[in-house]
């Protein structure tokens, strides 16, 4: 059974840093991404990467978050710096078997596999 398991969430003060990791049970995913959802809000794309290994970021995190995928293609890491209270949310790892156009990478509609999520809380 295909699985995605997130880790690394926690509580941090505003301006702090956290590193999230997603472990995949297969190395065949061509596209992987991180999404987040705050209570009462829509799920939004944070960062994604496809087989070209060039990350795509949401404008709101550009310059503060860094997405990377290990050589084995089974681990997706999200380094988050200068966190803001409004970024408190459940963060989800997602994946799909095929590639996507860059313009669709942060659209959750296209992802078939999802992890259970890891909570990130940023206090002011």
mmCIF file with all atom_site columns, C-alpha atoms in Angstrom:
data_model
loop_
_atom_site.group_PDB
_atom_site.id
_atom_site.type_symbol
_atom_site.label_atom_id
_atom_site.label_alt_id
_atom_site.label_comp_id
_atom_site.label_asym_id
_atom_site.label_entity_id
_atom_site.label_seq_id
_atom_site.pdbx_PDB_ins_code
_atom_site.Cartn_x
_atom_site.Cartn_y
_atom_site.Cartn_z
_atom_site.occupancy
_atom_site.B_iso_or_equiv
_atom_site.pdbx_formal_charge
_atom_site.auth_seq_id
_atom_site.auth_comp_id
_atom_site.auth_asym_id
_atom_site.auth_atom_id
_atom_site.pdbx_PDB_model_num
ATOM 1   C CA . UNK A 1 1   ? 0.000   0.000  0.000   1.00 0.00 ? 1   UNK A CA 1
ATOM 2   C CA . UNK A 1 2   ? 1.413   3.345  -1.015  1.00 0.00 ? 2   UNK A CA 1
ATOM 3   C CA . UNK A 1 3   ? 2.118   5.560  1.961   1.00 0.00 ? 3   UNK A CA 1
ATOM 4   C CA . UNK A 1 4   ? 3.315   9.039  2.718   1.00 0.00 ? 4   UNK A CA 1
ATOM 5   C CA . UNK A 1 5   ? 4.397   9.737  6.287   1.00 0.00 ? 5   UNK A CA 1
ATOM 6   C CA . UNK A 1 6   ? 5.105   13.254 7.470   1.00 0.00 ? 6   UNK A CA 1
ATOM 7   C CA . UNK A 1 7   ? 7.291   14.245 10.399  1.00 0.00 ? 7   UNK A CA 1
ATOM 8   C CA . UNK A 1 8   ? 8.917   17.331 11.848  1.00 0.00 ? 8   UNK A CA 1
ATOM 9   C CA . UNK A 1 9   ? 5.970   19.471 12.801  1.00 0.00 ? 9   UNK A CA 1
ATOM 10  C CA . UNK A 1 10  ? 5.817   21.259 16.105  1.00 0.00 ? 10  UNK A CA 1
ATOM 11  C CA . UNK A 1 11  ? 5.565   24.611 17.815  1.00 0.00 ? 11  UNK A CA 1
ATOM 12  C CA . UNK A 1 12  ? 7.853   27.539 17.160  1.00 0.00 ? 12  UNK A CA 1
ATOM 13  C CA . UNK A 1 13  ? 7.859   31.253 17.814  1.00 0.00 ? 13  UNK A CA 1
ATOM 14  C CA . UNK A 1 14  ? 7.355   33.791 15.076  1.00 0.00 ? 14  UNK A CA 1
ATOM 15  C CA . UNK A 1 15  ? 10.529  34.102 13.041  1.00 0.00 ? 15  UNK A CA 1
ATOM 16  C CA . UNK A 1 16  ? 11.648  30.602 13.918  1.00 0.00 ? 16  UNK A CA 1
ATOM 17  C CA . UNK A 1 17  ? 12.385  27.611 11.738  1.00 0.00 ? 17  UNK A CA 1
ATOM 18  C CA . UNK A 1 18  ? 11.128  24.087 11.282  1.00 0.00 ? 18  UNK A CA 1
ATOM 19  C CA . UNK A 1 19  ? 12.035  21.248 8.948   1.00 0.00 ? 19  UNK A CA 1
ATOM 20  C CA . UNK A 1 20  ? 9.326   18.908 7.683   1.00 0.00 ? 20  UNK A CA 1
ATOM 21  C CA . UNK A 1 21  ? 10.043  15.553 6.118   1.00 0.00 ? 21  UNK A CA 1
ATOM 22  C CA . UNK A 1 22  ? 7.869   13.222 4.088   1.00 0.00 ? 22  UNK A CA 1
ATOM 23  C CA . UNK A 1 23  ? 8.838   9.586  3.695   1.00 0.00 ? 23  UNK A CA 1
ATOM 24  C CA . UNK A 1 24  ? 7.334   7.811  0.710   1.00 0.00 ? 24  UNK A CA 1
ATOM 25  C CA . UNK A 1 25  ? 6.933   4.058  0.441   1.00 0.00 ? 25  UNK A CA 1
ATOM 26  C CA . UNK A 1 26  ? 7.938   4.159  -3.216  1.00 0.00 ? 26  UNK A CA 1
ATOM 27  C CA . UNK A 1 27  ? 10.436  6.028  -5.362  1.00 0.00 ? 27  UNK A CA 1
ATOM 28  C CA . UNK A 1 28  ? 8.177   6.123  -8.405  1.00 0.00 ? 28  UNK A CA 1
ATOM 29  C CA . UNK A 1 29  ? 6.368   9.380  -7.703  1.00 0.00 ? 29  UNK A CA 1
ATOM 30  C CA . UNK A 1 30  ? 7.255   11.903 -10.366 1.00 0.00 ? 30  UNK A CA 1
ATOM 31  C CA . UNK A 1 31  ? 5.653   14.788 -8.494  1.00 0.00 ? 31  UNK A CA 1
ATOM 32  C CA . UNK A 1 32  ? 5.595   15.525 -4.774  1.00 0.00 ? 32  UNK A CA 1
ATOM 33  C CA . UNK A 1 33  ? 4.398   18.519 -2.854  1.00 0.00 ? 33  UNK A CA 1
ATOM 34  C CA . UNK A 1 34  ? 3.550   20.090 0.462   1.00 0.00 ? 34  UNK A CA 1
ATOM 35  C CA . UNK A 1 35  ? 0.163   21.626 1.147   1.00 0.00 ? 35  UNK A CA 1
ATOM 36  C CA . UNK A 1 36  ? -1.233  23.239 4.270   1.00 0.00 ? 36  UNK A CA 1
ATOM 37  C CA . UNK A 1 37  ? -4.658  23.841 5.694   1.00 0.00 ? 37  UNK A CA 1
ATOM 38  C CA . UNK A 1 38  ? -5.587  26.090 8.566   1.00 0.00 ? 38  UNK A CA 1
ATOM 39  C CA . UNK A 1 39  ? -8.887  25.576 10.435  1.00 0.00 ? 39  UNK A CA 1
ATOM 40  C CA . UNK A 1 40  ? -11.757 26.924 8.384   1.00 0.00 ? 40  UNK A CA 1
ATOM 41  C CA . UNK A 1 41  ? -9.547  27.630 5.405   1.00 0.00 ? 41  UNK A CA 1
ATOM 42  C CA . UNK A 1 42  ? -9.036  26.003 2.038   1.00 0.00 ? 42  UNK A CA 1
ATOM 43  C CA . UNK A 1 43  ? -6.041  23.787 1.518   1.00 0.00 ? 43  UNK A CA 1
ATOM 44  C CA . UNK A 1 44  ? -3.272  25.673 -0.240  1.00 0.00 ? 44  UNK A CA 1
ATOM 45  C CA . UNK A 1 45  ? -0.168  24.597 -2.063  1.00 0.00 ? 45  UNK A CA 1
ATOM 46  C CA . UNK A 1 46  ? 3.118   25.522 -0.425  1.00 0.00 ? 46  UNK A CA 1
ATOM 47  C CA . UNK A 1 47  ? 5.820   23.963 -2.584  1.00 0.00 ? 47  UNK A CA 1
ATOM 48  C CA . UNK A 1 48  ? 6.140   21.193 -5.136  1.00 0.00 ? 48  UNK A CA 1
ATOM 49  C CA . UNK A 1 49  ? 8.783   19.396 -7.121  1.00 0.00 ? 49  UNK A CA 1
ATOM 50  C CA . UNK A 1 50  ? 8.687   17.222 -10.177 1.00 0.00 ? 50  UNK A CA 1
ATOM 51  C CA . UNK A 1 51  ? 11.211  14.997 -11.882 1.00 0.00 ? 51  UNK A CA 1
ATOM 52  C CA . UNK A 1 52  ? 13.303  17.924 -13.080 1.00 0.00 ? 52  UNK A CA 1
ATOM 53  C CA . UNK A 1 53  ? 14.028  18.615 -9.391  1.00 0.00 ? 53  UNK A CA 1
ATOM 54  C CA . UNK A 1 54  ? 13.252  22.310 -9.784  1.00 0.00 ? 54  UNK A CA 1
ATOM 55  C CA . UNK A 1 55  ? 10.939  23.411 -6.941  1.00 0.00 ? 55  UNK A CA 1
ATOM 56  C CA . UNK A 1 56  ? 7.883   25.570 -7.370  1.00 0.00 ? 56  UNK A CA 1
ATOM 57  C CA . UNK A 1 57  ? 6.868   27.779 -4.448  1.00 0.00 ? 57  UNK A CA 1
ATOM 58  C CA . UNK A 1 58  ? 3.800   29.695 -3.460  1.00 0.00 ? 58  UNK A CA 1
ATOM 59  C CA . UNK A 1 59  ? 4.494   33.416 -3.592  1.00 0.00 ? 59  UNK A CA 1
ATOM 60  C CA . UNK A 1 60  ? 3.851   33.699 0.130   1.00 0.00 ? 60  UNK A CA 1
ATOM 61  C CA . UNK A 1 61  ? 6.769   31.416 1.034   1.00 0.00 ? 61  UNK A CA 1
ATOM 62  C CA . UNK A 1 62  ? 9.244   32.324 -1.686  1.00 0.00 ? 62  UNK A CA 1
ATOM 63  C CA . UNK A 1 63  ? 12.635  33.128 -0.200  1.00 0.00 ? 63  UNK A CA 1
ATOM 64  C CA . UNK A 1 64  ? 11.784  31.627 3.198   1.00 0.00 ? 64  UNK A CA 1
ATOM 65  C CA . UNK A 1 65  ? 10.985  27.979 2.444   1.00 0.00 ? 65  UNK A CA 1
ATOM 66  C CA . UNK A 1 66  ? 13.280  25.504 0.711   1.00 0.00 ? 66  UNK A CA 1
ATOM 67  C CA . UNK A 1 67  ? 12.045  22.266 -0.824  1.00 0.00 ? 67  UNK A CA 1
ATOM 68  C CA . UNK A 1 68  ? 14.357  19.366 -1.552  1.00 0.00 ? 68  UNK A CA 1
ATOM 69  C CA . UNK A 1 69  ? 14.069  15.748 -2.577  1.00 0.00 ? 69  UNK A CA 1
ATOM 70  C CA . UNK A 1 70  ? 16.715  13.187 -1.792  1.00 0.00 ? 70  UNK A CA 1
ATOM 71  C CA . UNK A 1 71  ? 18.557  11.225 -4.472  1.00 0.00 ? 71  UNK A CA 1
ATOM 72  C CA . UNK A 1 72  ? 16.519  8.096  -3.790  1.00 0.00 ? 72  UNK A CA 1
ATOM 73  C CA . UNK A 1 73  ? 13.326  10.107 -4.429  1.00 0.00 ? 73  UNK A CA 1
ATOM 74  C CA . UNK A 1 74  ? 11.711  8.684  -1.314  1.00 0.00 ? 74  UNK A CA 1
ATOM 75  C CA . UNK A 1 75  ? 12.094  11.674 1.004   1.00 0.00 ? 75  UNK A CA 1
ATOM 76  C CA . UNK A 1 76  ? 10.764  15.172 0.504   1.00 0.00 ? 76  UNK A CA 1
ATOM 77  C CA . UNK A 1 77  ? 12.003  17.864 2.873   1.00 0.00 ? 77  UNK A CA 1
ATOM 78  C CA . UNK A 1 78  ? 10.657  21.319 3.497   1.00 0.00 ? 78  UNK A CA 1
ATOM 79  C CA . UNK A 1 79  ? 12.888  23.739 5.345   1.00 0.00 ? 79  UNK A CA 1
ATOM 80  C CA . UNK A 1 80  ? 10.779  26.597 6.697   1.00 0.00 ? 80  UNK A CA 1
ATOM 81  C CA . UNK A 1 81  ? 12.445  29.768 7.927   1.00 0.00 ? 81  UNK A CA 1
ATOM 82  C CA . UNK A 1 82  ? 11.092  33.041 9.270   1.00 0.00 ? 82  UNK A CA 1
ATOM 83  C CA . UNK A 1 83  ? 7.777   31.437 10.077  1.00 0.00 ? 83  UNK A CA 1
ATOM 84  C CA . UNK A 1 84  ? 4.757   33.634 10.665  1.00 0.00 ? 84  UNK A CA 1
ATOM 85  C CA . UNK A 1 85  ? 1.773   33.060 12.995  1.00 0.00 ? 85  UNK A CA 1
ATOM 86  C CA . UNK A 1 86  ? -0.584  32.988 10.014  1.00 0.00 ? 86  UNK A CA 1
ATOM 87  C CA . UNK A 1 87  ? 1.283   29.918 8.779   1.00 0.00 ? 87  UNK A CA 1
ATOM 88  C CA . UNK A 1 88  ? -0.093  27.847 11.612  1.00 0.00 ? 88  UNK A CA 1
ATOM 89  C CA . UNK A 1 89  ? -1.756  24.905 9.895   1.00 0.00 ? 89  UNK A CA 1
ATOM 90  C CA . UNK A 1 90  ? -1.754  21.204 9.281   1.00 0.00 ? 90  UNK A CA 1
ATOM 91  C CA . UNK A 1 91  ? 0.888   20.482 6.669   1.00 0.00 ? 91  UNK A CA 1
ATOM 92  C CA . UNK A 1 92  ? 0.320   17.612 4.251   1.00 0.00 ? 92  UNK A CA 1
ATOM 93  C CA . UNK A 1 93  ? 2.630   15.764 1.943   1.00 0.00 ? 93  UNK A CA 1
ATOM 94  C CA . UNK A 1 94  ? 1.125   14.796 -1.409  1.00 0.00 ? 94  UNK A CA 1
ATOM 95  C CA . UNK A 1 95  ? 2.280   12.890 -4.456  1.00 0.00 ? 95  UNK A CA 1
ATOM 96  C CA . UNK A 1 96  ? 1.245   11.725 -7.882  1.00 0.00 ? 96  UNK A CA 1
ATOM 97  C CA . UNK A 1 97  ? 2.606   9.163  -10.281 1.00 0.00 ? 97  UNK A CA 1
ATOM 98  C CA . UNK A 1 98  ? 2.943   11.467 -13.277 1.00 0.00 ? 98  UNK A CA 1
ATOM 99  C CA . UNK A 1 99  ? 4.440   14.853 -13.995 1.00 0.00 ? 99  UNK A CA 1
ATOM 100 C CA . UNK A 1 100 ? 2.439   18.069 -14.043 1.00 0.00 ? 100 UNK A CA 1
ATOM 101 C CA . UNK A 1 101 ? 2.760   21.339 -15.874 1.00 0.00 ? 101 UNK A CA 1
ATOM 102 C CA . UNK A 1 102 ? 4.443   23.846 -13.617 1.00 0.00 ? 102 UNK A CA 1
ATOM 103 C CA . UNK A 1 103 ? 1.270   25.913 -13.542 1.00 0.00 ? 103 UNK A CA 1
ATOM 104 C CA . UNK A 1 104 ? -0.623  23.032 -11.878 1.00 0.00 ? 104 UNK A CA 1
ATOM 105 C CA . UNK A 1 105 ? 1.948   21.945 -9.310  1.00 0.00 ? 105 UNK A CA 1
ATOM 106 C CA . UNK A 1 106 ? 0.280   23.743 -6.399  1.00 0.00 ? 106 UNK A CA 1
ATOM 107 C CA . UNK A 1 107 ? -3.259  22.635 -7.215  1.00 0.00 ? 107 UNK A CA 1
ATOM 108 C CA . UNK A 1 108 ? -4.345  19.883 -4.814  1.00 0.00 ? 108 UNK A CA 1
ATOM 109 C CA . UNK A 1 109 ? -6.876  18.547 -7.302  1.00 0.00 ? 109 UNK A CA 1
ATOM 110 C CA . UNK A 1 110 ? -4.128  16.786 -9.223  1.00 0.00 ? 110 UNK A CA 1
ATOM 111 C CA . UNK A 1 111 ? -2.668  14.767 -6.349  1.00 0.00 ? 111 UNK A CA 1
ATOM 112 C CA . UNK A 1 112 ? -3.724  11.190 -5.700  1.00 0.00 ? 112 UNK A CA 1
ATOM 113 C CA . UNK A 1 113 ? -1.725  10.287 -2.612  1.00 0.00 ? 113 UNK A CA 1
ATOM 114 C CA . UNK A 1 114 ? -1.815  12.108 0.710   1.00 0.00 ? 114 UNK A CA 1
ATOM 115 C CA . UNK A 1 115 ? -0.203  11.763 4.087   1.00 0.00 ? 115 UNK A CA 1
ATOM 116 C CA . UNK A 1 116 ? -1.978  12.180 7.414   1.00 0.00 ? 116 UNK A CA 1
ATOM 117 C CA . UNK A 1 117 ? -0.450  15.581 8.052   1.00 0.00 ? 117 UNK A CA 1
ATOM 118 C CA . UNK A 1 118 ? 1.783   17.172 10.649  1.00 0.00 ? 118 UNK A CA 1
ATOM 119 C CA . UNK A 1 119 ? 0.806   20.182 12.729  1.00 0.00 ? 119 UNK A CA 1
ATOM 120 C CA . UNK A 1 120 ? 2.824   23.379 12.608  1.00 0.00 ? 120 UNK A CA 1
ATOM 121 C CA . UNK A 1 121 ? 2.021   26.045 15.196  1.00 0.00 ? 121 UNK A CA 1
ATOM 122 C CA . UNK A 1 122 ? 3.674   29.445 15.084  1.00 0.00 ? 122 UNK A CA 1
ATOM 123 C CA . UNK A 1 123 ? 3.125   31.672 18.086  1.00 0.00 ? 123 UNK A CA 1
ATOM 124 C CA . UNK A 1 124 ? 3.477   35.429 18.064  1.00 0.00 ? 124 UNK A CA 1
#
